Amino acid sequence: MGKKAVHFGGGNIGRGFVGEKLHISGFEVVFVDVMDSIIEQLQKNKEYTVTEIGGEGEKVNKITNYRAINSKTHEADVVKEIATADLVTCAVGPNILKFIAPVIAKGIDSRESSTPLAVIACENAIGATDTLAGHIKDEKNTPKERLADIDKRAVFANSAIDRIVPGQDPNAGLNVKIEAFFEWVVDQTPFKEHGHPQIDAIKWVDDLVPYIERKLYTVNTGHAAAAYYGHNRGKKTIHDALADEEIRSIVHEALDETSHLIVNKHGISVEEQKAYVDKIVKRISNPYLEDVVERVGRAPLRKLSRKERFIGPGAALAHRGDKDVKALLGCIEMAFRFQNVEGDDESFELAKILKEHDAPGVVKKVCGLHEKDKLFEDVVKVVEKVQGGKA
């Protein structure tokens, strides 16, 4: 019997990154989603393509050997698939993990295999698999008497993923255009006697934190900084934004600040981190990705939250007290100015919060910072500036 993976999330990351790499490693992939249109397309079409865009041109991979289930209407079928799967992955967004946890919990509880299910969340968030595991192990989803030996049925491993998926052509259907570069790093320590699943694309490591923070505080910080400044200055794409010398300089200044934290916290050399930063800026500047600033900037509430790309490193640096965070504060300001952007609900919610709360209240609600945090007052001043309408 072949290897089987159940993947939650039939979007571009699910089909174009996780699904692609699992297919290449010989897995049958069962896509699970609640979006009728995605599931219907996957059920109707027996193949789709992933076009990898790199400096040397394009490479097209054909993806086959997959099925699709709508968990909204066929939950019992999803439970059966998980009960006999080797692997469960997801790319649904950190805020959706709590909604997919109940069906995954039922599937885990139904398992009879002597080999535990591998569960790996592929989200842009620190400790996403831990978060998912917490929801699965909640007594609402897994009976208390079944928690004691749940590790015999499932192993949970955190991961860090890095791959840019630009805006897609309007008539692309299931086909995905994606950057050629990728990184998928997974903590191998939870896998003991049974070993980890064989997935060619994954780099298995003993300490995931340096990879997660380096990626989040370099790729995500730089990408979002270019998007928010680009949006503010009327640029169309990330390439256009970074072609502006002032914006490019600001992005480098922000990454200089986060690099200071990464180097000193994780023991990565200055030279290695500088090379990583240069590679990342070159990647996100790729004109062939045609990455629109509004797409990259969407969901500002999440991106301004406590453990995310600006507040996370900014708070840590402010606590250390050995590096200025002026550039990060500028990025935070531009993120707060990303309001009422068509197609992005969070940008409208952000505008509402800024209108209904005073600056300290906004910082507490949106950024999760409080008076005891050394970054708090600086961010309050930024919010006051935005609320006051000052440029």
mmCIF file of N, CA, C and O in Angstrom, residues 162-213:
data_model
loop_
_atom_site.group_PDB
_atom_site.id
_atom_site.type_symbol
_atom_site.label_atom_id
_atom_site.label_comp_id
_atom_site.label_asym_id
_atom_site.label_seq_id
_atom_site.Cartn_x
_atom_site.Cartn_y
_atom_site.Cartn_z
ATOM 1 N N ASP A 162 9.130 28.286 3.805
ATOM 2 C CA ASP A 162 9.517 29.518 3.127
ATOM 3 C C ASP A 162 9.410 29.317 1.624
ATOM 4 O O ASP A 162 10.192 28.577 1.023
ATOM 5 N N ARG A 163 8.411 29.922 1.037
ATOM 6 C CA ARG A 163 8.260 29.927 -0.417
ATOM 7 C C ARG A 163 7.264 31.014 -0.792
ATOM 8 O O ARG A 163 6.193 31.102 -0.196
ATOM 9 N N ILE A 164 7.613 31.841 -1.740
ATOM 10 C CA ILE A 164 6.745 32.942 -2.136
ATOM 11 C C ILE A 164 5.772 32.467 -3.210
ATOM 12 O O ILE A 164 6.180 31.924 -4.240
ATOM 13 N N VAL A 165 4.480 32.679 -2.925
ATOM 14 C CA VAL A 165 3.437 32.391 -3.914
ATOM 15 C C VAL A 165 2.846 33.737 -4.328
ATOM 16 O O VAL A 165 2.116 34.353 -3.565
ATOM 17 N N PRO A 166 3.176 34.228 -5.517
ATOM 18 C CA PRO A 166 2.661 35.534 -5.946
ATOM 19 C C PRO A 166 1.192 35.455 -6.327
ATOM 20 O O PRO A 166 0.580 34.387 -6.282
ATOM 21 N N GLY A 167 0.628 36.601 -6.686
ATOM 22 C CA GLY A 167 -0.736 36.612 -7.190
ATOM 23 C C GLY A 167 -0.822 35.756 -8.447
ATOM 24 O O GLY A 167 0.118 35.701 -9.242
ATOM 25 N N GLN A 168 -1.931 35.081 -8.613
ATOM 26 C CA GLN A 168 -2.097 34.134 -9.719
ATOM 27 C C GLN A 168 -2.883 34.757 -10.874
ATOM 28 O O GLN A 168 -3.657 35.694 -10.680
ATOM 29 N N ASP A 169 -2.672 34.205 -12.054
ATOM 30 C CA ASP A 169 -3.439 34.650 -13.214
ATOM 31 C C ASP A 169 -4.929 34.378 -12.963
ATOM 32 O O ASP A 169 -5.287 33.325 -12.408
ATOM 33 N N PRO A 170 -5.810 35.290 -13.364
ATOM 34 C CA PRO A 170 -7.247 35.124 -13.053
ATOM 35 C C PRO A 170 -7.872 33.855 -13.611
ATOM 36 O O PRO A 170 -8.828 33.329 -13.054
ATOM 37 N N ASN A 171 -7.345 33.336 -14.709
ATOM 38 C CA ASN A 171 -7.917 32.131 -15.321
ATOM 39 C C ASN A 171 -7.040 30.899 -15.107
ATOM 40 O O ASN A 171 -7.108 29.934 -15.881
ATOM 41 N N ALA A 172 -6.238 30.919 -14.042
ATOM 42 C CA ALA A 172 -5.283 29.825 -13.805
ATOM 43 C C ALA A 172 -5.962 28.532 -13.391
ATOM 44 O O ALA A 172 -5.402 27.448 -13.568
ATOM 45 N N GLY A 173 -7.169 28.633 -12.836
ATOM 46 C CA GLY A 173 -7.830 27.421 -12.332
ATOM 47 C C GLY A 173 -7.032 26.829 -11.193
ATOM 48 O O GLY A 173 -6.661 27.528 -10.245
ATOM 49 N N LEU A 174 -6.722 25.533 -11.263
ATOM 50 C CA LEU A 174 -5.951 24.860 -10.210
ATOM 51 C C LEU A 174 -4.451 25.083 -10.360
ATOM 52 O O LEU A 174 -3.697 24.848 -9.406
ATOM 53 N N ASN A 175 -4.009 25.513 -11.537
ATOM 54 C CA ASN A 175 -2.580 25.672 -11.781
ATOM 55 C C ASN A 175 -2.002 26.779 -10.906
ATOM 56 O O ASN A 175 -2.654 27.797 -10.660
ATOM 57 N N VAL A 176 -0.785 26.550 -10.435
ATOM 58 C CA VAL A 176 -0.149 27.489 -9.514
ATOM 59 C C VAL A 176 1.192 27.942 -10.072
ATOM 60 O O VAL A 176 1.983 27.136 -10.558
ATOM 61 N N LYS A 177 1.425 29.247 -9.964
ATOM 62 C CA LYS A 177 2.722 29.842 -10.298
ATOM 63 C C LYS A 177 3.414 30.152 -8.975
ATOM 64 O O LYS A 177 2.811 30.764 -8.087
ATOM 65 N N ILE A 178 4.666 29.728 -8.824
ATOM 66 C CA ILE A 178 5.318 29.820 -7.519
ATOM 67 C C ILE A 178 6.823 30.028 -7.708
ATOM 68 O O ILE A 178 7.388 29.673 -8.747
ATOM 69 N N GLU A 179 7.462 30.610 -6.720
ATOM 70 C CA GLU A 179 8.906 30.813 -6.815
ATOM 71 C C GLU A 179 9.630 29.473 -6.733
ATOM 72 O O GLU A 179 9.181 28.541 -6.046
ATOM 73 N N ALA A 180 10.752 29.357 -7.449
ATOM 74 C CA ALA A 180 11.503 28.102 -7.469
ATOM 75 C C ALA A 180 12.140 27.806 -6.109
ATOM 76 O O ALA A 180 12.158 26.661 -5.651
ATOM 77 N N PHE A 181 12.665 28.834 -5.442
ATOM 78 C CA PHE A 181 13.317 28.629 -4.148
ATOM 79 C C PHE A 181 12.288 28.186 -3.106
ATOM 80 O O PHE A 181 11.161 28.663 -3.085
ATOM 81 N N PHE A 182 12.681 27.280 -2.223
ATOM 82 C CA PHE A 182 11.826 26.921 -1.094
ATOM 83 C C PHE A 182 12.689 26.409 0.061
ATOM 84 O O PHE A 182 13.835 25.985 -0.131
ATOM 85 N N GLU A 183 12.115 26.481 1.244
ATOM 86 C CA GLU A 183 12.739 25.869 2.417
ATOM 87 C C GLU A 183 11.620 25.294 3.273
ATOM 88 O O GLU A 183 10.624 25.973 3.538
ATOM 89 N N TRP A 184 11.770 24.028 3.653
ATOM 90 C CA TRP A 184 10.789 23.357 4.514
ATOM 91 C C TRP A 184 11.607 22.607 5.564
ATOM 92 O O TRP A 184 12.234 21.596 5.261
ATOM 93 N N VAL A 185 11.622 23.154 6.765
ATOM 94 C CA VAL A 185 12.435 22.608 7.851
ATOM 95 C C VAL A 185 11.500 22.094 8.940
ATOM 96 O O VAL A 185 10.552 22.785 9.322
ATOM 97 N N VAL A 186 11.749 20.883 9.425
ATOM 98 C CA VAL A 186 10.859 20.267 10.412
ATOM 99 C C VAL A 186 11.674 19.704 11.575
ATOM 100 O O VAL A 186 12.757 19.133 11.387
ATOM 101 N N ASP A 187 11.129 19.876 12.773
ATOM 102 C CA ASP A 187 11.739 19.345 13.990
ATOM 103 C C ASP A 187 11.638 17.812 13.981
ATOM 104 O O ASP A 187 10.537 17.258 13.954
ATOM 105 N N GLN A 188 12.787 17.131 14.031
ATOM 106 C CA GLN A 188 12.760 15.666 13.985
ATOM 107 C C GLN A 188 12.726 15.023 15.370
ATOM 108 O O GLN A 188 12.537 13.809 15.498
ATOM 109 N N THR A 189 12.870 15.840 16.423
ATOM 110 C CA THR A 189 12.973 15.254 17.775
ATOM 111 C C THR A 189 11.718 14.522 18.251
ATOM 112 O O THR A 189 11.842 13.572 19.043
ATOM 113 N N PRO A 190 10.485 14.904 17.821
ATOM 114 C CA PRO A 190 9.320 14.128 18.290
ATOM 115 C C PRO A 190 9.266 12.704 17.730
ATOM 116 O O PRO A 190 8.597 11.835 18.290
ATOM 117 N N PHE A 191 9.958 12.461 16.611
ATOM 118 C CA PHE A 191 9.919 11.146 15.981
ATOM 119 C C PHE A 191 11.017 10.272 16.585
ATOM 120 O O PHE A 191 12.201 10.484 16.335
ATOM 121 N N LYS A 192 10.619 9.305 17.361
ATOM 122 C CA LYS A 192 11.608 8.492 18.069
ATOM 123 C C LYS A 192 11.737 7.129 17.425
ATOM 124 O O LYS A 192 12.354 6.969 16.384
ATOM 125 N N GLU A 193 11.126 6.110 18.015
ATOM 126 C CA GLU A 193 11.317 4.736 17.527
ATOM 127 C C GLU A 193 10.831 4.513 16.105
ATOM 128 O O GLU A 193 11.394 3.698 15.372
ATOM 129 N N HIS A 194 9.806 5.240 15.676
ATOM 130 C CA HIS A 194 9.239 4.983 14.347
ATOM 131 C C HIS A 194 9.931 5.790 13.247
ATOM 132 O O HIS A 194 9.771 5.492 12.072
ATOM 133 N N GLY A 195 10.662 6.824 13.604
ATOM 134 C CA GLY A 195 11.323 7.657 12.610
ATOM 135 C C GLY A 195 10.349 8.592 11.905
ATOM 136 O O GLY A 195 9.135 8.424 11.990
ATOM 137 N N HIS A 196 10.901 9.576 11.219
ATOM 138 C CA HIS A 196 10.045 10.547 10.542
ATOM 139 C C HIS A 196 9.668 10.062 9.145
ATOM 140 O O HIS A 196 10.344 9.211 8.561
ATOM 141 N N PRO A 197 8.591 10.599 8.590
ATOM 142 C CA PRO A 197 8.201 10.215 7.226
ATOM 143 C C PRO A 197 9.260 10.645 6.215
ATOM 144 O O PRO A 197 9.963 11.637 6.430
ATOM 145 N N GLN A 198 9.382 9.911 5.135
ATOM 146 C CA GLN A 198 10.379 10.214 4.111
ATOM 147 C C GLN A 198 9.807 11.205 3.096
ATOM 148 O O GLN A 198 9.011 10.843 2.243
ATOM 149 N N ILE A 199 10.216 12.448 3.252
ATOM 150 C CA ILE A 199 9.776 13.517 2.353
ATOM 151 C C ILE A 199 11.027 14.236 1.872
ATOM 152 O O ILE A 199 11.735 14.874 2.662
ATOM 153 N N ASP A 200 11.319 14.105 0.586
ATOM 154 C CA ASP A 200 12.582 14.601 0.034
ATOM 155 C C ASP A 200 12.804 16.082 0.285
ATOM 156 O O ASP A 200 13.936 16.530 0.489
ATOM 157 N N ALA A 201 11.738 16.875 0.264
ATOM 158 C CA ALA A 201 11.874 18.333 0.345
ATOM 159 C C ALA A 201 12.210 18.836 1.752
ATOM 160 O O ALA A 201 12.649 19.977 1.914
ATOM 161 N N ILE A 202 11.995 18.000 2.767
ATOM 162 C CA ILE A 202 12.140 18.460 4.149
ATOM 163 C C ILE A 202 13.582 18.345 4.637
ATOM 164 O O ILE A 202 14.256 17.351 4.421
ATOM 165 N N LYS A 203 14.026 19.393 5.328
ATOM 166 C CA LYS A 203 15.283 19.352 6.070
ATOM 167 C C LYS A 203 14.915 19.090 7.527
ATOM 168 O O LYS A 203 14.224 19.888 8.153
ATOM 169 N N TRP A 204 15.354 17.945 8.055
ATOM 170 C CA TRP A 204 15.013 17.560 9.422
ATOM 171 C C TRP A 204 16.101 18.056 10.381
ATOM 172 O O TRP A 204 17.284 17.817 10.144
ATOM 173 N N VAL A 205 15.706 18.755 11.446
ATOM 174 C CA VAL A 205 16.686 19.342 12.368
ATOM 175 C C VAL A 205 16.301 19.050 13.819
ATOM 176 O O VAL A 205 15.157 18.715 14.125
ATOM 177 N N ASP A 206 17.285 19.206 14.709
ATOM 178 C CA ASP A 206 17.043 18.995 16.144
ATOM 179 C C ASP A 206 16.568 20.270 16.841
ATOM 180 O O ASP A 206 15.934 20.198 17.889
ATOM 181 N N ASP A 207 16.911 21.438 16.297
ATOM 182 C CA ASP A 207 16.513 22.707 16.902
ATOM 183 C C ASP A 207 15.914 23.587 15.815
ATOM 184 O O ASP A 207 16.627 24.127 14.963
ATOM 185 N N LEU A 208 14.613 23.747 15.853
ATOM 186 C CA LEU A 208 13.899 24.462 14.794
ATOM 187 C C LEU A 208 13.865 25.973 15.007
ATOM 188 O O LEU A 208 13.757 26.733 14.040
ATOM 189 N N VAL A 209 13.975 26.412 16.244
ATOM 190 C CA VAL A 209 13.759 27.832 16.568
ATOM 191 C C VAL A 209 14.618 28.785 15.736
ATOM 192 O O VAL A 209 14.107 29.771 15.198
ATOM 193 N N PRO A 210 15.931 28.532 15.584
ATOM 194 C CA PRO A 210 16.723 29.465 14.764
ATOM 195 C C PRO A 210 16.206 29.590 13.328
ATOM 196 O O PRO A 210 16.219 30.682 12.757
ATOM 197 N N TYR A 211 15.746 28.496 12.750
ATOM 198 C CA TYR A 211 15.236 28.521 11.378
ATOM 199 C C TYR A 211 13.923 29.311 11.296
ATOM 200 O O TYR A 211 13.708 30.083 10.366
ATOM 201 N N ILE A 212 13.052 29.091 12.288
ATOM 202 C CA ILE A 212 11.766 29.785 12.297
ATOM 203 C C ILE A 212 11.971 31.287 12.447
ATOM 204 O O ILE A 212 11.423 32.090 11.698
ATOM 205 N N GLU A 213 12.775 31.679 13.428
ATOM 206 C CA GLU A 213 12.949 33.106 13.687
ATOM 207 C C GLU A 213 13.744 33.781 12.574
ATOM 208 O O GLU A 213 13.438 34.912 12.186
#
